[in-house]
mmCIF file of C-alpha atoms in Angstrom:
data_model
loop_
_atom_site.group_PDB
_atom_site.id
_atom_site.type_symbol
_atom_site.label_atom_id
_atom_site.label_comp_id
_atom_site.label_asym_id
_atom_site.label_seq_id
_atom_site.Cartn_x
_atom_site.Cartn_y
_atom_site.Cartn_z
ATOM 1 C CA MET A 24 -0.120 0.169 0.055
ATOM 2 C CA LYS A 25 2.801 2.565 0.837
ATOM 3 C CA LEU A 26 4.388 1.946 -2.671
ATOM 4 C CA ALA A 27 0.832 2.701 -4.230
ATOM 5 C CA LEU A 28 0.697 5.757 -2.201
ATOM 6 C CA ASP A 29 4.151 7.189 -3.172
ATOM 7 C CA ILE A 30 3.685 6.588 -6.575
ATOM 8 C CA PHE A 31 0.356 8.289 -6.697
ATOM 9 C CA ARG A 32 1.295 11.146 -4.410
ATOM 10 C CA ALA A 33 4.439 11.826 -6.863
ATOM 11 C CA LEU A 34 1.927 11.685 -10.013
ATOM 12 C CA ALA A 35 -0.260 14.164 -8.214
ATOM 13 C CA ASP A 36 1.115 17.185 -10.200
ATOM 14 C CA GLU A 37 0.697 18.316 -13.780
ATOM 15 C CA SER A 38 4.371 18.989 -14.288
ATOM 16 C CA ARG A 39 5.202 15.523 -12.837
ATOM 17 C CA LEU A 40 2.724 14.143 -15.186
ATOM 18 C CA ARG A 41 4.211 15.950 -18.215
ATOM 19 C CA ILE A 42 7.815 14.854 -17.036
ATOM 20 C CA VAL A 43 7.148 11.456 -16.637
ATOM 21 C CA ALA A 44 5.429 11.439 -20.275
ATOM 22 C CA LEU A 45 8.207 13.219 -21.623
ATOM 23 C CA LEU A 46 10.814 10.775 -20.305
ATOM 24 C CA GLY A 47 8.847 8.034 -21.611
ATOM 25 C CA ALA A 48 9.955 8.947 -24.999
ATOM 26 C CA MET A 49 13.656 9.958 -24.281
ATOM 27 C CA GLU A 50 16.088 10.766 -21.419
ATOM 28 C CA LEU A 51 16.613 14.385 -21.114
ATOM 29 C CA SER A 52 18.588 16.845 -19.024
ATOM 30 C CA VAL A 53 17.401 18.791 -16.129
ATOM 31 C CA GLY A 54 18.208 21.695 -18.548
ATOM 32 C CA GLU A 55 16.243 20.359 -21.433
ATOM 33 C CA LEU A 56 13.019 19.622 -19.118
ATOM 34 C CA ALA A 57 13.239 23.154 -17.979
ATOM 35 C CA GLN A 58 13.273 24.639 -21.327
ATOM 36 C CA VAL A 59 10.093 22.489 -22.528
ATOM 37 C CA LEU A 60 8.197 23.075 -19.187
ATOM 38 C CA GLY A 61 8.746 26.684 -19.326
ATOM 39 C CA GLN A 62 10.080 26.473 -15.392
ATOM 40 C CA SER A 63 13.177 27.179 -13.589
ATOM 41 C CA GLN A 64 15.711 24.609 -13.405
ATOM 42 C CA PRO A 65 15.578 24.515 -9.560
ATOM 43 C CA ARG A 66 11.876 24.053 -9.783
ATOM 44 C CA VAL A 67 12.065 21.233 -12.175
ATOM 45 C CA SER A 68 14.913 19.756 -10.029
ATOM 46 C CA ARG A 69 12.283 19.657 -7.213
ATOM 47 C CA HIS A 70 9.809 17.796 -9.359
ATOM 48 C CA VAL A 71 12.373 15.525 -10.390
ATOM 49 C CA LYS A 72 13.692 14.580 -6.813
ATOM 50 C CA ILE A 73 9.873 13.832 -6.011
ATOM 51 C CA LEU A 74 9.608 11.402 -8.900
ATOM 52 C CA CYS A 75 13.041 9.666 -8.089
ATOM 53 C CA ASP A 76 11.953 9.332 -4.384
ATOM 54 C CA ALA A 77 8.979 7.527 -5.698
ATOM 55 C CA GLY A 78 11.251 5.272 -7.849
ATOM 56 C CA LEU A 79 9.377 6.846 -11.026
ATOM 57 C CA ALA A 80 12.769 8.283 -12.551
ATOM 58 C CA GLU A 81 16.498 8.144 -12.038
ATOM 59 C CA ARG A 82 18.993 10.850 -11.950
ATOM 60 C CA ARG A 83 22.626 10.692 -13.452
ATOM 61 C CA LYS A 84 24.937 13.516 -12.822
ATOM 62 C CA GLU A 85 27.448 14.101 -15.744
ATOM 63 C CA GLY A 86 29.715 17.079 -15.258
ATOM 64 C CA SER A 87 27.613 20.091 -14.533
ATOM 65 C CA TRP A 88 24.480 18.481 -16.200
ATOM 66 C CA VAL A 89 22.097 15.985 -14.796
ATOM 67 C CA PHE A 90 20.491 13.467 -16.991
ATOM 68 C CA VAL A 91 16.684 12.090 -16.137
ATOM 69 C CA ALA A 92 15.705 8.688 -17.152
ATOM 70 C CA LEU A 93 12.637 6.647 -16.111
ATOM 71 C CA GLY A 94 13.048 4.411 -13.196
ATOM 72 C CA GLU A 95 12.862 0.476 -13.115
ATOM 73 C CA ARG A 96 10.728 -0.735 -15.714
ATOM 74 C CA ALA A 97 8.489 -2.947 -13.642
ATOM 75 C CA ARG A 98 7.504 0.162 -11.738
ATOM 76 C CA VAL A 99 7.098 2.573 -14.584
ATOM 77 C CA THR A 100 5.440 0.285 -17.164
ATOM 78 C CA PRO A 101 2.028 0.394 -15.361
ATOM 79 C CA VAL A 102 2.341 4.029 -15.369
ATOM 80 C CA LEU A 103 2.788 4.736 -18.630
ATOM 81 C CA ALA A 104 -0.015 2.582 -19.717
ATOM 82 C CA ALA A 105 -2.161 4.362 -17.151
ATOM 83 C CA LEU A 106 -0.980 7.896 -18.856
ATOM 84 C CA ASP A 107 -1.860 6.519 -22.157
ATOM 85 C CA ALA A 108 -5.322 5.013 -21.366
ATOM 86 C CA TYR A 109 -6.181 8.406 -19.709
ATOM 87 C CA GLY A 110 -4.883 10.443 -22.674
ATOM 88 C CA VAL A 111 -2.227 12.347 -20.671
ATOM 89 C CA ALA A 112 0.515 11.117 -23.115
ATOM 90 C CA GLY A 113 -1.561 12.759 -26.168
ATOM 91 C CA GLU A 114 -1.352 15.868 -24.404
ATOM 92 C CA VAL A 115 2.268 16.374 -23.880
ATOM 93 C CA GLU A 116 2.571 16.395 -28.102
ATOM 94 C CA ALA A 117 3.263 20.269 -27.576
ATOM 95 C CA ASP A 118 5.916 19.443 -25.087
ATOM 96 C CA ILE A 119 7.623 16.980 -27.678
ATOM 97 C CA ALA A 120 7.474 19.736 -30.104
ATOM 98 C CA ARG A 121 9.058 22.218 -28.143
ATOM 99 C CA LEU A 122 11.748 19.711 -27.242
ATOM 100 C CA SER A 123 12.147 19.172 -31.012
ATOM 101 C CA ALA A 124 12.889 22.771 -31.714
ATOM 102 C CA VAL A 125 15.413 22.603 -28.791
ATOM 103 C CA ARG A 126 17.382 19.826 -30.011
ATOM 104 C CA ALA A 127 17.205 21.267 -33.732
ATOM 105 C CA ASP A 128 19.010 24.237 -32.488
ATOM 106 C CA ARG A 129 21.712 22.157 -30.638
ATOM 107 C CA ALA A 130 21.949 19.938 -33.755
ATOM 108 C CA ALA A 131 22.313 22.556 -36.076
ATOM 109 C CA ALA A 132 25.186 24.124 -33.920
ATOM 110 C CA ALA A 133 27.124 20.732 -33.786
ATOM 111 C CA ALA A 134 26.615 20.461 -37.461
ATOM 112 C CA ALA A 135 28.154 23.832 -37.900
ATOM 113 C CA TRP A 136 31.183 22.719 -35.882
ATOM 114 C CA PHE A 137 31.840 19.488 -37.873
ATOM 115 C CA GLU A 138 31.438 21.133 -41.124
ATOM 116 C CA ALA A 139 34.280 23.717 -39.654
ATOM 117 C CA HIS A 140 36.518 21.194 -38.241
ATOM 118 C CA ALA A 141 36.328 18.214 -40.659
ATOM 119 C CA GLY A 142 39.665 18.863 -42.018
ATOM 120 C CA GLU A 143 41.564 18.643 -38.483
ATOM 121 C CA TRP A 144 39.385 15.804 -37.438
ATOM 122 C CA ASP A 145 41.870 12.980 -37.143
ATOM 123 C CA ALA A 146 44.206 15.366 -35.316
ATOM 124 C CA ILE A 147 41.477 16.322 -32.710
ATOM 125 C CA ARG A 148 41.505 12.803 -31.335
ATOM 126 C CA SER A 149 44.241 13.327 -29.150
ATOM 127 C CA LEU A 150 43.005 13.043 -25.729
ATOM 128 C CA HIS A 151 43.161 9.405 -25.358
ATOM 129 C CA VAL A 152 45.493 6.410 -25.957
ATOM 130 C CA ALA A 153 46.878 6.344 -29.353
ATOM 131 C CA GLU A 154 44.505 5.448 -32.193
ATOM 132 C CA ASP A 155 46.279 2.642 -33.466
ATOM 133 C CA GLN A 156 45.787 0.989 -30.105
ATOM 134 C CA VAL A 157 41.925 1.494 -30.430
ATOM 135 C CA GLU A 158 42.256 0.035 -34.004
ATOM 136 C CA ALA A 159 44.139 -2.928 -33.075
ATOM 137 C CA ALA A 160 41.612 -3.619 -29.909
ATOM 138 C CA MET A 161 38.762 -3.401 -32.345
ATOM 139 C CA ARG A 162 40.435 -5.386 -34.798
ATOM 140 C CA THR A 163 40.836 -8.003 -32.021
ATOM 141 C CA LEU A 164 37.124 -7.750 -30.521
ATOM 142 C CA LEU A 165 35.831 -8.191 -34.362
ATOM 143 C CA GLY A 166 37.882 -11.367 -34.936
ATOM 144 C CA ASN A 167 39.520 -12.570 -38.372
ATOM 145 C CA ALA A 168 36.337 -14.350 -39.822
ATOM 146 C CA PRO A 169 34.636 -12.201 -42.544
ATOM 147 C CA LEU A 170 32.500 -9.172 -41.341
ATOM 148 C CA GLY A 171 29.902 -9.576 -44.321
ATOM 149 C CA ARG A 172 27.531 -6.443 -44.523
ATOM 150 C CA LEU A 173 29.374 -3.393 -42.779
ATOM 151 C CA ILE A 174 28.168 -0.033 -41.768
ATOM 152 C CA ASP A 175 30.208 2.880 -40.475
ATOM 153 C CA ILE A 176 27.985 5.012 -38.554
ATOM 154 C CA GLY A 177 29.419 8.643 -38.477
ATOM 155 C CA THR A 178 32.008 7.544 -40.668
ATOM 156 C CA GLY A 179 33.883 10.970 -40.356
ATOM 157 C CA THR A 180 37.077 11.036 -42.623
ATOM 158 C CA GLY A 181 36.382 7.072 -43.474
ATOM 159 C CA ARG A 182 39.332 5.643 -41.234
ATOM 160 C CA MET A 183 36.968 2.511 -39.920
ATOM 161 C CA ILE A 184 36.122 1.991 -43.760
ATOM 162 C CA GLU A 185 39.644 2.044 -44.705
ATOM 163 C CA LEU A 186 40.561 -0.363 -41.614
ATOM 164 C CA PHE A 187 37.694 -2.963 -42.080
ATOM 165 C CA ALA A 188 36.612 -2.794 -45.735
ATOM 166 C CA PRO A 189 38.980 -5.569 -46.799
ATOM 167 C CA ALA A 190 37.155 -7.989 -44.564
ATOM 168 C CA ALA A 191 33.459 -7.027 -45.623
ATOM 169 C CA THR A 192 31.374 -7.936 -48.552
ATOM 170 C CA HIS A 193 29.620 -4.690 -48.781
ATOM 171 C CA VAL A 194 30.366 -1.571 -46.743
ATOM 172 C CA LEU A 195 28.213 1.614 -46.111
ATOM 173 C CA GLY A 196 29.475 4.794 -44.545
ATOM 174 C CA ILE A 197 26.839 7.334 -43.356
ATOM 175 C CA ASP A 198 27.751 10.997 -41.884
ATOM 176 C CA LYS A 199 25.419 14.132 -41.697
ATOM 177 C CA SER A 200 28.339 16.231 -42.459
ATOM 178 C CA SER A 201 28.881 16.806 -46.180
ATOM 179 C CA GLU A 202 32.215 17.981 -45.513
ATOM 180 C CA MET A 203 33.181 14.723 -43.661
ATOM 181 C CA LEU A 204 31.880 12.940 -46.621
ATOM 182 C CA ARG A 205 34.140 14.782 -48.894
ATOM 183 C CA LEU A 206 36.902 13.827 -47.077
ATOM 184 C CA ALA A 207 36.095 10.300 -47.081
ATOM 185 C CA ARG A 208 35.224 9.904 -50.395
ATOM 186 C CA ALA A 209 38.934 10.951 -51.176
ATOM 187 C CA ARG A 210 40.219 8.554 -48.683
ATOM 188 C CA VAL A 211 38.375 5.270 -49.274
ATOM 189 C CA GLY A 212 37.603 5.727 -53.155
ATOM 190 C CA GLU A 213 35.817 2.595 -54.191
ATOM 191 C CA GLN A 214 36.101 0.569 -51.024
ATOM 192 C CA ALA A 215 32.392 1.834 -49.841
ATOM 193 C CA GLU A 216 29.209 3.271 -50.607
ATOM 194 C CA LEU A 217 28.908 6.732 -48.882
ATOM 195 C CA ARG A 218 25.881 8.376 -48.064
ATOM 196 C CA GLN A 219 24.593 11.435 -46.027
ATOM 197 C CA ALA A 220 22.053 10.442 -43.428
ATOM 198 C CA ASP A 221 21.193 10.712 -39.983
ATOM 199 C CA LEU A 222 22.251 7.992 -37.430
ATOM 200 C CA TYR A 223 18.609 8.041 -36.073
ATOM 201 C CA ALA A 224 17.368 7.316 -39.389
ATOM 202 C CA LEU A 225 19.674 4.862 -41.240
ATOM 203 C CA PRO A 226 19.384 4.247 -45.142
ATOM 204 C CA VAL A 227 19.201 0.548 -44.543
ATOM 205 C CA ALA A 228 16.228 -1.829 -44.278
ATOM 206 C CA ASP A 229 15.626 -4.160 -41.060
ATOM 207 C CA GLY A 230 18.228 -6.565 -40.722
ATOM 208 C CA GLY A 231 20.510 -5.310 -43.452
ATOM 209 C CA VAL A 232 23.803 -5.585 -42.048
ATOM 210 C CA ASP A 233 26.108 -8.091 -40.343
ATOM 211 C CA VAL A 234 28.417 -5.458 -38.474
ATOM 212 C CA ALA A 235 27.765 -1.960 -37.324
ATOM 213 C CA ILE A 236 30.507 0.413 -35.926
ATOM 214 C CA LEU A 237 29.931 3.460 -33.849
ATOM 215 C CA HIS A 238 33.569 5.005 -33.286
ATOM 216 C CA HIS A 239 33.867 8.015 -31.327
ATOM 217 C CA VAL A 240 30.361 8.901 -32.557
ATOM 218 C CA LEU A 241 27.916 8.300 -29.482
ATOM 219 C CA HIS A 242 29.285 11.457 -27.202
ATOM 220 C CA PHE A 243 28.015 13.694 -29.899
ATOM 221 C CA ALA A 244 24.530 12.098 -30.126
ATOM 222 C CA GLN A 245 21.921 13.853 -28.159
ATOM 223 C CA GLN A 246 20.003 10.591 -27.873
ATOM 224 C CA PRO A 247 22.454 7.835 -27.440
ATOM 225 C CA GLY A 248 19.989 5.339 -26.766
ATOM 226 C CA ALA A 249 17.897 5.890 -29.741
ATOM 227 C CA ALA A 250 21.396 5.703 -31.837
ATOM 228 C CA ILE A 251 21.921 2.677 -30.283
ATOM 229 C CA ALA A 252 18.442 1.230 -31.103
ATOM 230 C CA GLU A 253 18.589 2.420 -34.409
ATOM 231 C CA ALA A 254 21.917 0.594 -35.074
ATOM 232 C CA ALA A 255 20.314 -2.567 -33.707
ATOM 233 C CA ARG A 256 17.299 -2.285 -35.929
ATOM 234 C CA VAL A 257 19.617 -2.585 -38.886
ATOM 235 C CA LEU A 258 21.419 -5.735 -37.609
ATOM 236 C CA ASP A 259 20.599 -9.026 -38.941
ATOM 237 C CA ASP A 260 20.105 -12.096 -36.438
ATOM 238 C CA TYR A 261 23.338 -12.410 -34.497
ATOM 239 C CA GLY A 262 24.698 -9.253 -35.964
ATOM 240 C CA ARG A 263 27.357 -7.226 -33.959
ATOM 241 C CA LEU A 264 27.455 -3.556 -32.971
ATOM 242 C CA LEU A 265 30.889 -2.331 -32.049
ATOM 243 C CA ILE A 266 31.074 1.109 -30.020
ATOM 244 C CA ALA A 267 34.273 2.955 -29.141
ATOM 245 C CA ASP A 268 33.710 5.628 -26.939
ATOM 246 C CA PHE A 269 34.910 7.363 -23.684
ATOM 247 C CA ALA A 270 34.380 6.158 -20.558
ATOM 248 C CA SER A 271 32.540 8.275 -18.071
ATOM 249 C CA HIS A 272 34.508 11.589 -17.137
ATOM 250 C CA ASP A 273 34.480 15.271 -16.285
ATOM 251 C CA ARG A 274 36.073 17.161 -18.748
ATOM 252 C CA GLU A 275 33.204 19.738 -18.916
ATOM 253 C CA GLU A 276 34.914 22.155 -21.121
ATOM 254 C CA LEU A 277 34.579 19.629 -24.093
ATOM 255 C CA ARG A 278 31.005 20.402 -24.373
ATOM 256 C CA ALA A 279 31.795 24.096 -25.739
ATOM 257 C CA ARG A 280 35.199 23.256 -27.143
ATOM 258 C CA ASP A 281 34.590 20.069 -29.094
ATOM 259 C CA ALA A 282 30.876 19.751 -29.446
ATOM 260 C CA HIS A 283 30.751 16.915 -26.899
ATOM 261 C CA THR A 284 27.071 16.123 -25.899
ATOM 262 C CA ARG A 285 28.053 13.605 -23.427
ATOM 263 C CA LEU A 286 30.878 13.117 -21.210
ATOM 264 C CA GLY A 287 31.412 9.426 -21.717
ATOM 265 C CA PHE A 288 29.690 6.605 -20.638
ATOM 266 C CA ALA A 289 29.405 4.046 -18.089
ATOM 267 C CA ASP A 290 29.283 0.338 -18.689
ATOM 268 C CA ALA A 291 25.893 0.053 -16.984
ATOM 269 C CA GLN A 292 24.587 2.780 -19.384
ATOM 270 C CA ILE A 293 25.676 0.873 -22.619
ATOM 271 C CA ALA A 294 24.501 -2.420 -20.976
ATOM 272 C CA GLY A 295 20.808 -0.613 -20.411
ATOM 273 C CA TRP A 296 20.640 0.671 -23.859
ATOM 274 C CA PHE A 297 21.763 -2.509 -25.374
ATOM 275 C CA GLU A 298 19.166 -4.685 -23.847
ATOM 276 C CA LYS A 299 16.378 -2.352 -24.535
ATOM 277 C CA ALA A 300 17.652 -2.514 -28.194
ATOM 278 C CA GLY A 301 17.504 -6.353 -28.055
ATOM 279 C CA LEU A 302 21.342 -6.769 -27.940
ATOM 280 C CA ALA A 303 23.385 -8.603 -25.563
ATOM 281 C CA LEU A 304 26.577 -6.904 -24.365
ATOM 282 C CA GLU A 305 29.181 -9.774 -25.216
ATOM 283 C CA ARG A 306 32.365 -8.007 -24.449
ATOM 284 C CA VAL A 307 33.942 -4.943 -22.847
ATOM 285 C CA GLU A 308 37.477 -3.794 -23.348
ATOM 286 C CA THR A 309 38.891 -0.690 -21.382
ATOM 287 C CA LEU A 310 41.965 1.055 -23.002
ATOM 288 C CA GLU A 311 43.666 3.194 -20.455
ATOM 289 C CA GLY A 312 46.153 5.952 -21.264
ATOM 290 C CA GLY A 313 46.106 9.743 -22.258
ATOM 291 C CA GLU A 314 43.685 12.180 -20.358
ATOM 292 C CA LEU A 315 40.660 10.146 -21.352
ATOM 293 C CA THR A 316 39.702 6.554 -21.075
ATOM 294 C CA VAL A 317 38.618 4.749 -24.299
ATOM 295 C CA LYS A 318 36.016 1.848 -23.625
ATOM 296 C CA LEU A 319 35.170 -0.731 -26.394
ATOM 297 C CA TRP A 320 31.789 -2.169 -25.884
ATOM 298 C CA LEU A 321 30.513 -5.247 -28.390
ATOM 299 C CA GLY A 322 26.769 -6.106 -28.580
ATOM 300 C CA ARG A 323 25.173 -8.948 -30.344
ATOM 301 C CA LYS A 324 21.813 -10.163 -31.082
ATOM 302 C CA GLN A 325 21.225 -13.262 -28.929
ATOM 303 C CA GLY A 326 24.831 -12.828 -27.545
ATOM 304 C CA VAL A 327 26.361 -14.228 -24.578
ATOM 305 C CA PRO A 328 27.104 -12.749 -21.299
ATOM 306 C CA VAL A 329 29.617 -10.010 -20.867
ATOM 307 C CA ARG A 330 33.488 -10.371 -20.016
ATOM 308 C CA GLU A 331 35.637 -7.417 -18.816
ATOM 309 C CA VAL A 332 38.893 -7.310 -20.360
ATOM 310 C CA LYS A 333 41.380 -4.517 -19.334
ATOM 311 C CA ALA A 334 44.168 -3.783 -21.536
ATOM 312 C CA ALA A 335 47.822 -3.594 -20.621
#
């Protein structure tokens, strides 16, 4: 009875109902919630605390930002079903529209940054262990067997294509930046098909690839879980998704200087997004050295339990 009372008390406010409905669509920062709701961040933080105390939401601090996601699935699912049944979710369409506008502004700013820095992209990646060590670890995780149909999501200058195309039967590289694609075409020649596309809407049919790669792309994504879900969608049965990105860190200046949206990721975050996308976290590798730690996460449809490997 106490649990039910806590949940109903937490939901007995219009703003908190709107927050829960929004979180049902995506993980959001407190700042984003404040913009959408038209309220101050302290006020939104109080609402979020009440929802968290009731187990309906979870907070995670990342540098100076706080991200909010739905709470435990078993507790939240009946609430979302009730909101949908009573038409509450439909009433937050205006909130979703405002959120889309906020995200569009940020995406435009990020796109401008990529266009401006495309020529120096490879040199920018200097905060972590040498790239040849990252590439060697990626090769090891993917193994020596043929890769089949490969997609490089956020291909940048095309380095992943250059590295893995010889082992693939067909390679597709996608990037939203036309300038990045220009550089990639000069680099990879006829090794791959290159297309301008969004990582949230890949131009591939369900089950159309065997291996997907997200190499230092996810920390630029405003919706990492959605990017992983879209990558999983295009994977065939037993297909693999390999992510190379940063472990959680507190280098707040990278948000403004290098357009980083997320300050790295924890294993539990990636595992949670994999599970929701229908992937099993098969391998994790840690590459220390430099100012930031690089992590490799390998997921597979119908995969096997995780193993942790720490590089020397």
